[in-house]
């Protein structure tokens, strides 16, 4: 018996949605109805594409924030890299066409043009690791809130994905704030 995981289903669903939207757009574009006005299917496809673009951009901004904290506090890498990898996977799932996010920045690459292009303004990272983690947790929470707010306008399948990514953001917020500081030993606070 073959099992199908969630990624395979999401990929198949995205491919099916894109194919259906293209087919519908092709059918409506040659017809006389609407006299140049897009059909409801075209409007829905455009709205979903715009939502995907915004959601992926929100995720890329969070990736840039992770990269900035990692560049400023390399000692936190063991704690932050798995969380950053999860965000990168979310960006790929949320984005249009499955475009891959940028790889993690190294401390020397933090001022590269590509890093500054991915975020409008480079994030200032506090010198104190605990403060940096608190600010990163706030950024993760804000990203999760943005994804949650987008649920109202998302189509059902994409809404489920956004809800999952927002829930993962809530878990990351907990891990960044409640699990202790980056300087504590294993075992937490006590």
Coordinates of N, CA, C and O in Angstrom, one line a residue:
X1 N 0.8 -1.2 0.0 CA 0.0 0.0 0.0 C 0.9 1.2 0.0 O 1.8 1.3 0.8
X2 N 0.6 2.2 -0.8 CA 1.4 3.4 -1.0 C 0.7 4.5 -0.1 O -0.5 4.7 -0.2
X3 N 1.5 5.2 0.7 CA 1.0 6.3 1.4 C 1.4 7.6 0.7 O 2.4 7.7 0.1
X4 N 0.5 8.6 0.9 CA 0.7 9.9 0.3 C 0.8 10.9 1.4 O 0.0 11.0 2.3
X5 N 1.9 11.6 1.4 CA 2.1 12.6 2.5 C 1.5 14.0 2.1 O 1.1 14.2 0.9
X6 N 1.5 14.9 3.0 CA 0.8 16.2 2.8 C 1.5 17.0 1.7 O 0.9 17.7 1.0
X7 N 2.8 16.9 1.6 CA 3.5 17.7 0.6 C 3.1 17.3 -0.8 O 2.9 18.1 -1.7
X8 N 3.0 15.9 -1.0 CA 2.5 15.5 -2.3 C 1.1 16.0 -2.6 O 0.8 16.4 -3.7
X9 N 0.2 15.9 -1.6 CA -1.1 16.4 -1.9 C -1.1 17.9 -2.1 O -1.9 18.4 -3.0
X10 N -0.3 18.7 -1.4 CA -0.3 20.1 -1.6 C 0.3 20.4 -3.0 O -0.3 21.3 -3.7
X11 N 1.3 19.7 -3.4 CA 1.9 20.0 -4.7 C 0.9 19.6 -5.8 O 0.7 20.4 -6.8
X12 N 0.2 18.5 -5.7 CA -0.8 18.1 -6.6 C -2.0 19.1 -6.7 O -2.5 19.5 -7.7
X13 N -2.4 19.6 -5.5 CA -3.5 20.5 -5.5 C -3.1 21.9 -6.1 O -3.8 22.5 -6.8
X14 N -1.8 22.3 -5.9 CA -1.4 23.6 -6.5 C -1.3 23.4 -8.0 O -1.7 24.3 -8.7
X15 N -0.8 22.3 -8.4 CA -0.7 22.1 -9.9 C -2.1 22.0 -10.5 O -2.3 22.6 -11.6
X16 N -3.0 21.3 -9.8 CA -4.4 21.3 -10.4 C -5.0 22.6 -10.4 O -5.7 22.9 -11.4
X17 N -4.8 23.4 -9.4 CA -5.4 24.7 -9.3 C -4.9 25.6 -10.4 O -5.6 26.3 -11.1
X18 N -3.5 25.6 -10.6 CA -2.9 26.4 -11.7 C -3.4 25.9 -13.0 O -3.7 26.8 -13.9
X19 N -3.5 24.6 -13.2 CA -4.0 24.1 -14.5 C -5.4 24.5 -14.8 O -5.8 24.9 -15.9
X20 N -6.2 24.4 -13.8 CA -7.6 24.7 -13.9 C -7.8 26.2 -14.2 O -8.6 26.6 -15.1
X21 N -7.0 27.0 -13.5 CA -7.1 28.5 -13.8 C -6.7 28.8 -15.2 O -7.3 29.6 -15.9
X22 N -5.6 28.1 -15.7 CA -5.1 28.4 -17.0 C -6.2 28.0 -18.0 O -6.4 28.7 -19.0
X23 N -6.8 26.8 -17.8 CA -7.8 26.3 -18.7 C -9.0 27.3 -18.8 O -9.5 27.6 -19.8
X24 N -9.4 27.7 -17.6 CA -10.6 28.6 -17.5 C -10.2 30.0 -18.2 O -11.0 30.5 -18.9
X25 N -9.0 30.4 -18.0 CA -8.6 31.7 -18.6 C -8.6 31.6 -20.1 O -9.0 32.5 -20.8
X26 N -8.1 30.4 -20.6 CA -8.1 30.2 -22.1 C -9.5 30.1 -22.7 O -9.7 30.6 -23.8
X27 N -10.4 29.6 -21.9 CA -11.8 29.5 -22.4 C -12.5 30.8 -22.5 O -13.2 31.1 -23.4
X28 N -12.2 31.7 -21.5 CA -12.9 32.9 -21.4 C -12.3 34.0 -22.3 O -12.9 34.9 -22.7
X29 N -11.0 33.9 -22.6 CA -10.3 34.9 -23.3 C -10.7 35.1 -24.8 O -10.7 36.2 -25.3
X30 N -11.2 34.0 -25.4 CA -11.6 34.1 -26.8 C -13.0 34.4 -27.0 O -13.4 34.7 -28.1
X31 N -13.8 34.4 -25.9 CA -15.2 34.6 -26.1 C -15.6 36.1 -26.1 O -14.8 36.9 -25.8
X32 N -16.8 36.3 -26.4 CA -17.3 37.7 -26.5 C -17.9 38.2 -25.2 O -18.1 39.3 -25.0
X33 N -18.3 37.2 -24.3 CA -18.9 37.6 -23.1 C -18.0 38.4 -22.2 O -16.8 38.1 -22.1
X34 N -18.5 39.4 -21.6 CA -17.8 40.3 -20.6 C -17.1 41.4 -21.3 O -16.6 42.3 -20.7
X35 N -16.9 41.4 -22.6 CA -16.3 42.5 -23.4 C -15.0 43.0 -22.7 O -14.9 44.2 -22.4
X36 N -14.0 42.1 -22.4 CA -12.8 42.5 -21.9 C -12.7 42.4 -20.3 O -11.7 42.6 -19.8
X37 N -13.9 42.2 -19.7 CA -13.9 42.1 -18.3 C -13.5 40.6 -17.9 O -14.0 39.7 -18.5
X38 N -12.7 40.5 -16.9 CA -12.3 39.1 -16.5 C -13.5 38.3 -15.9 O -14.4 38.9 -15.2
X39 N -13.5 37.0 -16.1 CA -14.5 36.2 -15.5 C -14.3 36.0 -14.0 O -13.3 36.4 -13.5
X40 N -15.3 35.5 -13.4 CA -15.2 35.2 -11.9 C -14.0 34.3 -11.6 O -13.3 34.5 -10.7
X41 N -13.8 33.3 -12.5 CA -12.7 32.4 -12.3 C -11.3 33.1 -12.4 O -10.4 32.8 -11.7
X42 N -11.3 34.0 -13.4 CA -10.0 34.7 -13.6 C -9.7 35.7 -12.4 O -8.6 35.8 -12.0
X43 N -10.8 36.3 -12.0 CA -10.6 37.2 -10.8 C -10.2 36.4 -9.6 O -9.3 36.8 -8.8
X44 N -10.8 35.2 -9.4 CA -10.4 34.4 -8.2 C -9.0 33.9 -8.4 O -8.2 33.9 -7.4
X45 N -8.6 33.5 -9.6 CA -7.2 33.1 -9.8 C -6.2 34.2 -9.5 O -5.1 34.0 -8.9
X46 N -6.5 35.4 -10.0 CA -5.7 36.6 -9.8 C -5.6 36.9 -8.3 O -4.5 37.3 -7.8
X47 N -6.7 36.9 -7.6 CA -6.7 37.2 -6.2 C -5.9 36.1 -5.4 O -5.1 36.5 -4.5
X48 N -6.0 34.9 -5.8 CA -5.2 33.9 -5.1 C -3.7 34.1 -5.4 O -2.9 33.9 -4.5
X49 N -3.4 34.4 -6.6 CA -2.0 34.6 -7.0 C -1.4 35.8 -6.2 O -0.3 35.7 -5.7
X50 N -2.2 36.8 -6.1 CA -1.8 38.0 -5.3 C -1.6 37.7 -3.8 O -0.6 38.1 -3.2
X51 N -2.5 36.9 -3.3 CA -2.4 36.4 -1.9 C -1.2 35.6 -1.7 O -0.4 35.7 -0.7
X52 N -0.9 34.7 -2.6 CA 0.3 33.8 -2.5 C 1.5 34.7 -2.6 O 2.5 34.4 -1.8
X53 N 1.6 35.7 -3.4 CA 2.7 36.6 -3.5 C 2.9 37.3 -2.2 O 4.1 37.4 -1.7
X54 N 1.9 37.9 -1.7 CA 2.0 38.6 -0.4 C 2.4 37.7 0.8 O 3.3 38.0 1.6
X55 N 1.8 36.5 0.8 CA 2.1 35.5 1.9 C 3.6 35.1 1.8 O 4.3 35.0 2.8
X56 N 4.1 34.8 0.6 CA 5.5 34.4 0.4 C 6.4 35.6 0.8 O 7.4 35.4 1.4
X57 N 6.0 36.8 0.4 CA 6.9 38.0 0.7 C 6.9 38.2 2.2 O 8.0 38.5 2.8
X58 N 5.8 38.0 2.9 CA 5.8 38.1 4.4 C 6.8 37.0 5.0 O 7.6 37.3 5.9
X59 N 6.8 35.8 4.5 CA 7.7 34.8 4.9 C 9.1 35.1 4.6 O 10.0 34.9 5.4
X60 N 9.4 35.7 3.4 CA 10.8 36.0 3.1 C 11.3 37.1 4.0 O 12.5 37.2 4.4
X61 N 10.4 38.0 4.4 CA 10.8 39.1 5.4 C 11.2 38.4 6.7 O 12.2 38.8 7.3
X62 N 10.5 37.4 7.1 CA 10.8 36.7 8.4 C 12.1 36.0 8.2 O 13.0 36.0 9.1
X63 N 12.4 35.4 7.0 CA 13.6 34.7 6.8 C 14.8 35.7 6.9 O 15.8 35.4 7.5
X64 N 14.6 36.9 6.3 CA 15.7 37.9 6.4 C 15.9 38.3 7.9 O 17.1 38.5 8.3
X65 N 14.9 38.3 8.7 CA 15.0 38.6 10.1 C 15.8 37.5 10.8 O 16.7 37.7 11.6
X66 N 15.5 36.2 10.5 CA 16.3 35.1 11.0 C 17.7 35.2 10.6 O 18.6 35.0 11.5
X67 N 18.0 35.5 9.4 CA 19.3 35.7 8.9 C 20.1 36.8 9.6 O 21.3 36.6 9.9
X68 N 19.4 37.9 9.9 CA 20.1 39.0 10.6 C 20.4 38.6 12.0 O 21.5 38.9 12.5
X69 N 19.5 37.9 12.7 CA 19.8 37.4 14.0 C 21.0 36.4 14.0 O 21.9 36.4 14.9
X70 N 20.9 35.5 13.1 CA 22.0 34.5 13.0 C 23.4 35.1 12.7 O 24.4 34.7 13.2
X71 N 23.4 36.2 11.8 CA 24.6 36.9 11.5 C 25.1 37.6 12.7 O 26.3 37.6 13.0
X72 N 24.2 38.2 13.5 CA 24.7 39.0 14.7 C 25.0 38.1 15.9 O 25.9 38.5 16.7
X73 N 24.4 36.9 16.0 CA 24.6 36.0 17.1 C 24.8 34.6 16.6 O 23.9 33.7 16.8
X74 N 26.0 34.3 16.1 CA 26.3 33.0 15.6 C 26.1 31.9 16.7 O 25.8 30.7 16.3
X75 N 26.2 32.2 17.9 CA 26.1 31.2 19.0 C 24.7 30.7 19.1 O 24.5 29.6 19.6
X76 N 23.7 31.4 18.5 CA 22.3 30.9 18.5 C 22.0 30.0 17.3 O 20.8 29.5 17.2
X77 N 23.0 29.7 16.5 CA 22.7 29.0 15.3 C 22.1 27.6 15.5 O 21.1 27.2 14.8
X78 N 22.6 26.9 16.5 CA 22.0 25.6 16.8 C 20.5 25.6 17.2 O 19.8 24.7 16.8
X79 N 20.1 26.7 17.8 CA 18.7 26.9 18.2 C 17.9 27.4 17.0 O 16.7 27.0 16.9
X80 N 18.4 28.3 16.2 CA 17.6 29.0 15.2 C 17.6 28.4 13.9 O 16.6 28.5 13.1
X81 N 18.6 27.6 13.5 CA 18.7 27.1 12.1 C 17.5 26.1 11.8 O 16.9 26.2 10.8
X82 N 17.1 25.3 12.8 CA 15.9 24.4 12.5 C 14.6 25.2 12.3 O 13.8 24.9 11.4
X83 N 14.5 26.3 13.1 CA 13.3 27.1 13.0 C 13.3 27.9 11.6 O 12.3 28.0 10.9
X84 N 14.5 28.4 11.3 CA 14.7 29.1 10.0 C 14.4 28.2 8.8 O 13.7 28.5 7.8
X85 N 14.8 26.9 8.9 CA 14.6 25.9 7.9 C 13.1 25.7 7.7 O 12.6 25.5 6.6
X86 N 12.3 25.7 8.8 CA 10.9 25.5 8.7 C 10.2 26.7 8.0 O 9.3 26.5 7.2
X87 N 10.7 27.9 8.4 CA 10.2 29.1 7.7 C 10.5 29.0 6.2 O 9.6 29.4 5.4
X88 N 11.7 28.6 5.9 CA 12.0 28.5 4.4 C 11.1 27.5 3.7 O 10.6 27.8 2.6
X89 N 10.8 26.4 4.4 CA 9.8 25.4 3.8 C 8.5 26.1 3.6 O 7.8 25.8 2.6
X90 N 8.1 26.9 4.6 CA 6.7 27.5 4.5 C 6.7 28.5 3.4 O 5.7 28.6 2.7
X91 N 7.8 29.3 3.2 CA 7.8 30.2 2.1 C 7.7 29.5 0.7 O 6.9 29.9 -0.1
X92 N 8.4 28.3 0.6 CA 8.3 27.6 -0.6 C 6.8 27.1 -0.8 O 6.3 27.2 -1.9
X93 N 6.2 26.6 0.2 CA 4.8 26.1 0.1 C 3.8 27.2 -0.2 O 2.9 27.1 -0.9
X94 N 4.1 28.4 0.4 CA 3.1 29.5 0.3 C 3.3 30.2 -1.1 O 2.4 30.8 -1.6
X95 N 4.5 30.2 -1.6 CA 4.8 30.9 -2.8 C 4.3 30.4 -4.1 O 3.8 29.2 -4.2
X96 N 4.3 31.2 -5.1 CA 3.8 30.8 -6.4 C 4.9 30.1 -7.1 O 6.0 30.5 -7.0
X97 N 4.5 29.0 -7.8 CA 5.5 28.3 -8.6 C 6.6 27.5 -7.9 O 7.5 27.1 -8.5
X98 N 6.4 27.4 -6.6 CA 7.4 26.7 -5.8 C 8.8 27.2 -5.8 O 9.8 26.5 -5.7
X99 N 8.9 28.6 -5.9 CA 10.3 29.1 -5.9 C 10.9 29.0 -4.6 O 10.3 29.2 -3.6
X100 N 12.2 28.6 -4.6 CA 12.9 28.3 -3.3 C 13.3 29.6 -2.7 O 13.7 30.5 -3.4
X101 N 13.3 29.6 -1.4 CA 13.8 30.8 -0.7 C 15.3 30.8 -0.7 O 16.0 29.9 -1.0
X102 N 15.8 32.0 -0.3 CA 17.3 32.1 -0.2 C 17.9 31.2 0.8 O 17.3 31.0 1.9
X103 N 19.1 30.7 0.6 CA 19.8 29.9 1.7 C 20.1 30.8 2.9 O 20.1 32.1 2.7
X104 N 20.4 30.2 4.0 CA 20.7 31.1 5.2 C 22.0 31.9 4.9 O 22.9 31.4 4.2
X105 N 22.0 33.1 5.4 CA 23.1 34.0 5.2 C 24.2 33.7 6.2 O 23.9 33.3 7.3
X106 N 25.4 33.8 5.7 CA 26.5 33.6 6.6 C 26.8 35.0 7.2 O 26.4 36.0 6.7
X107 N 27.6 35.0 8.3 CA 27.9 36.3 8.9 C 28.5 37.3 8.0 O 28.3 38.5 8.0
X108 N 29.4 36.8 7.1 CA 30.1 37.7 6.2 C 29.2 38.1 5.0 O 29.4 39.2 4.4
X109 N 28.1 37.4 4.8 CA 27.2 37.8 3.7 C 26.0 38.6 4.1 O 25.2 39.0 3.3
X110 N 26.0 39.1 5.4 CA 24.9 39.8 5.9 C 24.7 41.1 5.2 O 23.6 41.7 5.2
X111 N 25.7 41.7 4.6 CA 25.6 43.0 4.0 C 25.6 42.9 2.5 O 25.8 43.9 1.8
X112 N 25.4 41.7 2.0 CA 25.4 41.6 0.5 C 24.2 42.2 -0.1 O 23.1 42.4 0.5
X113 N 24.3 42.6 -1.4 CA 23.2 43.3 -2.1 C 21.9 42.4 -2.1 O 20.8 42.9 -2.0
X114 N 22.1 41.0 -2.3 CA 20.9 40.2 -2.4 C 20.2 40.1 -1.0 O 19.0 40.0 -1.0
X115 N 20.9 40.2 0.1 CA 20.3 40.2 1.4 C 19.5 41.5 1.6 O 18.4 41.5 2.1
X116 N 20.1 42.6 1.2 CA 19.4 43.9 1.4 C 18.2 44.0 0.4 O 17.3 44.7 0.7
X117 N 18.3 43.3 -0.7 CA 17.2 43.4 -1.7 C 16.0 42.6 -1.2 O 14.8 42.9 -1.5
X118 N 16.2 41.6 -0.4 CA 15.1 40.7 0.1 C 14.3 41.4 1.2 O 13.1 41.1 1.4
X119 N 14.9 42.4 1.8 CA 14.1 43.1 2.9 C 14.3 44.6 2.6 O 15.3 45.1 2.2
X120 N 13.2 45.3 2.8 CA 13.2 46.7 2.4 C 14.3 47.5 3.3 O 15.0 48.3 2.7
X121 N 14.3 47.2 4.5 CA 15.3 47.8 5.4 C 15.9 46.7 6.2 O 15.2 45.9 6.8
X122 N 17.3 46.7 6.3 CA 17.9 45.6 7.1 C 17.5 45.8 8.5 O 17.4 46.9 9.1
X123 N 17.2 44.7 9.1 CA 16.7 44.6 10.5 C 17.9 44.9 11.5 O 19.0 44.3 11.3
X124 N 17.7 45.8 12.4 CA 18.7 46.0 13.4 C 18.5 45.0 14.5 O 17.4 44.7 14.9
X125 N 19.6 44.3 14.9 CA 19.5 43.3 15.8 C 20.2 43.7 17.1 O 21.3 44.2 17.1
X126 N 19.5 43.6 18.2 CA 20.1 44.0 19.5 C 21.4 43.2 19.8 O 21.5 42.0 19.4
X127 N 22.3 43.8 20.5 CA 23.5 43.2 20.8 C 23.3 42.1 21.8 O 24.1 41.1 21.9
X128 N 22.3 42.2 22.7 CA 22.0 41.2 23.7 C 21.2 40.0 23.0 O 20.2 40.2 22.4
X129 N 21.8 38.8 23.1 CA 21.1 37.6 22.5 C 19.6 37.4 23.0 O 18.8 37.1 22.2
X130 N 19.4 37.7 24.2 CA 18.0 37.5 24.8 C 17.1 38.5 24.1 O 15.9 38.2 23.8
X131 N 17.5 39.8 24.0 CA 16.7 40.8 23.4 C 16.5 40.5 21.9 O 15.4 40.7 21.4
X132 N 17.5 39.9 21.3 CA 17.4 39.6 19.8 C 16.4 38.5 19.7 O 15.5 38.5 18.8
X133 N 16.4 37.5 20.6 CA 15.4 36.4 20.5 C 14.0 36.9 20.8 O 13.0 36.5 20.1
X134 N 13.8 37.9 21.7 CA 12.5 38.5 22.0 C 12.0 39.2 20.8 O 10.8 39.1 20.4
X135 N 12.8 40.0 20.1 CA 12.4 40.7 18.9 C 12.1 39.7 17.8 O 11.2 39.9 17.0
X136 N 12.9 38.7 17.6 CA 12.6 37.7 16.6 C 11.3 37.0 16.9 O 10.5 36.8 16.0
X137 N 11.0 36.7 18.1 CA 9.7 36.1 18.5 C 8.6 37.0 18.2 O 7.5 36.5 17.7
X138 N 8.8 38.3 18.4 CA 7.7 39.3 18.0 C 7.5 39.3 16.5 O 6.3 39.4 16.0
X139 N 8.6 39.2 15.7 CA 8.5 39.2 14.3 C 7.8 37.9 13.8 O 6.9 37.9 12.9
X140 N 8.1 36.8 14.5 CA 7.4 35.5 14.1 C 5.9 35.6 14.4 O 5.1 35.2 13.6
X141 N 5.6 36.2 15.6 CA 4.2 36.3 16.0 C 3.4 37.2 15.0 O 2.3 37.0 14.5
X142 N 4.1 38.3 14.6 CA 3.5 39.3 13.6 C 3.2 38.6 12.3 O 2.2 38.8 11.6
X143 N 4.2 37.7 11.8 CA 4.0 37.0 10.6 C 2.8 36.0 10.7 O 2.0 35.9 9.8
X144 N 2.8 35.3 11.8 CA 1.7 34.4 12.0 C 0.3 35.1 12.0 O -0.7 34.6 11.5
X145 N 0.3 36.3 12.7 CA -0.9 37.1 12.7 C -1.3 37.5 11.3 O -2.5 37.6 10.9
X146 N -0.3 37.9 10.5 CA -0.6 38.3 9.1 C -1.2 37.1 8.3 O -2.2 37.3 7.5
X147 N -0.7 35.9 8.5 CA -1.2 34.8 7.8 C -2.6 34.4 8.3 O -3.5 34.1 7.5
X148 N -2.9 34.6 9.6 CA -4.2 34.4 10.1 C -5.2 35.4 9.6 O -6.3 35.0 9.2
X149 N -4.8 36.6 9.4 CA -5.7 37.7 8.9 C -6.1 37.4 7.4 O -7.2 37.7 7.0
X150 N -5.2 36.7 6.7 CA -5.4 36.4 5.3 C -6.4 35.3 5.1 O -6.9 35.0 4.0
X151 N -6.7 34.6 6.2 CA -7.6 33.4 6.0 C -9.0 33.8 5.5 O -9.6 33.0 4.7
X152 N -9.5 35.0 5.8 CA -10.8 35.4 5.4 C -10.9 35.5 3.8 O -12.0 35.3 3.3
X153 N -9.8 35.8 3.1 CA -9.9 36.0 1.7 C -9.3 34.8 0.9 O -9.4 34.8 -0.3
X154 N -8.8 33.8 1.6 CA -8.1 32.7 0.9 C -9.1 31.7 0.5 O -10.1 31.4 1.2
X155 N -8.8 31.0 -0.6 CA -9.6 29.9 -1.0 C -9.4 28.7 0.0 O -8.4 28.7 0.7
X156 N -10.3 27.8 0.1 CA -10.3 26.8 1.2 C -8.9 26.0 1.3 O -8.4 25.9 2.4
X157 N -8.4 25.5 0.2 CA -7.1 24.8 0.3 C -6.0 25.7 0.8 O -5.2 25.3 1.6
X158 N -5.9 26.9 0.2 CA -4.8 27.8 0.6 C -5.1 28.3 2.1 O -4.1 28.5 2.8
X159 N -6.3 28.4 2.5 CA -6.6 28.8 3.8 C -6.1 27.8 4.8 O -5.6 28.1 5.9
X160 N -6.3 26.5 4.5 CA -5.7 25.4 5.4 C -4.2 25.5 5.5 O -3.7 25.4 6.6
X161 N -3.5 25.8 4.4 CA -2.1 25.9 4.4 C -1.7 27.1 5.2 O -0.8 27.1 6.1
X162 N -2.4 28.3 5.0 CA -2.1 29.5 5.8 C -2.3 29.2 7.3 O -1.5 29.6 8.2
X163 N -3.4 28.5 7.7 CA -3.7 28.2 9.1 C -2.6 27.3 9.6 O -2.1 27.5 10.8
X164 N -2.1 26.4 8.9 CA -1.0 25.5 9.4 C 0.3 26.3 9.6 O 1.0 26.1 10.6
X165 N 0.6 27.2 8.6 CA 1.8 28.0 8.8 C 1.7 28.9 10.0 O 2.6 29.2 10.7
X166 N 0.5 29.5 10.1 CA 0.3 30.4 11.3 C 0.4 29.6 12.6 O 1.0 30.1 13.6
X167 N -0.1 28.4 12.7 CA 0.1 27.6 13.9 C 1.5 27.3 14.1 O 2.0 27.3 15.3
X168 N 2.3 27.0 13.1 CA 3.7 26.7 13.2 C 4.4 28.0 13.8 O 5.3 27.9 14.6
X169 N 4.0 29.1 13.3 CA 4.5 30.4 13.8 C 4.2 30.6 15.3 O 5.1 31.0 16.1
X170 N 3.0 30.2 15.7 CA 2.7 30.3 17.2 C 3.6 29.3 18.0 O 4.1 29.7 19.1
X171 N 3.9 28.1 17.4 CA 4.8 27.2 18.1 C 6.2 27.8 18.1 O 6.9 27.7 19.2
X172 N 6.7 28.4 17.1 CA 8.0 29.0 17.1 C 8.1 30.1 18.1 O 9.1 30.3 18.7
X173 N 7.0 30.9 18.2 CA 7.0 32.0 19.1 C 7.2 31.4 20.5 O 8.0 31.9 21.3
X174 N 6.5 30.4 20.8 CA 6.7 29.7 22.1 C 8.1 29.2 22.3 O 8.7 29.5 23.4
X175 N 8.7 28.6 21.3 CA 10.0 28.0 21.4 C 11.0 29.2 21.6 O 12.0 29.0 22.3
X176 N 10.8 30.3 21.0 CA 11.7 31.4 21.1 C 11.6 32.2 22.5 O 12.6 32.8 22.9
X177 N 10.4 32.1 23.1 CA 10.2 32.9 24.3 C 10.2 32.1 25.5 O 10.8 32.4 26.5
X178 N 9.5 31.0 25.5 CA 9.2 30.2 26.7 C 10.3 29.1 27.0 O 10.4 28.6 28.1
X179 N 11.0 28.8 25.9 CA 12.0 27.7 26.1 C 13.3 28.2 26.7 O 14.2 27.4 26.8
X180 N 13.4 29.4 27.1 CA 14.6 29.9 27.8 C 15.4 30.7 26.8 O 15.0 31.0 25.7
X181 N 16.6 31.1 27.2 CA 17.5 31.9 26.4 C 18.5 31.0 25.7 O 18.7 29.9 26.0
X182 N 19.1 31.6 24.7 CA 20.1 30.9 24.0 C 21.4 30.6 24.8 O 22.2 29.8 24.4
X183 N 21.5 31.2 26.0 CA 22.8 31.0 26.7 C 22.6 30.0 27.8 O 23.5 29.7 28.5
X184 N 21.4 29.5 28.0 CA 21.1 28.5 29.1 C 21.6 27.2 28.6 O 21.6 26.9 27.5
X185 N 21.8 26.3 29.6 CA 22.2 24.9 29.3 C 20.9 24.1 29.0 O 19.8 24.6 29.2
X186 N 21.1 22.9 28.5 CA 20.0 22.0 28.2 C 19.2 21.8 29.5 O 19.9 21.7 30.6
X187 N 18.0 21.7 29.5 CA 17.2 21.5 30.7 C 16.4 22.7 31.1 O 15.5 22.6 31.9
X188 N 16.6 23.8 30.4 CA 15.8 25.0 30.6 C 16.0 25.7 31.9 O 17.1 25.8 32.4
X189 N 15.0 26.3 32.4 CA 15.0 27.2 33.6 C 15.0 26.5 34.9 O 15.3 27.1 35.9
X190 N 14.6 25.3 34.9 CA 14.7 24.7 36.2 C 13.8 23.8 36.6 O 13.7 23.2 37.5

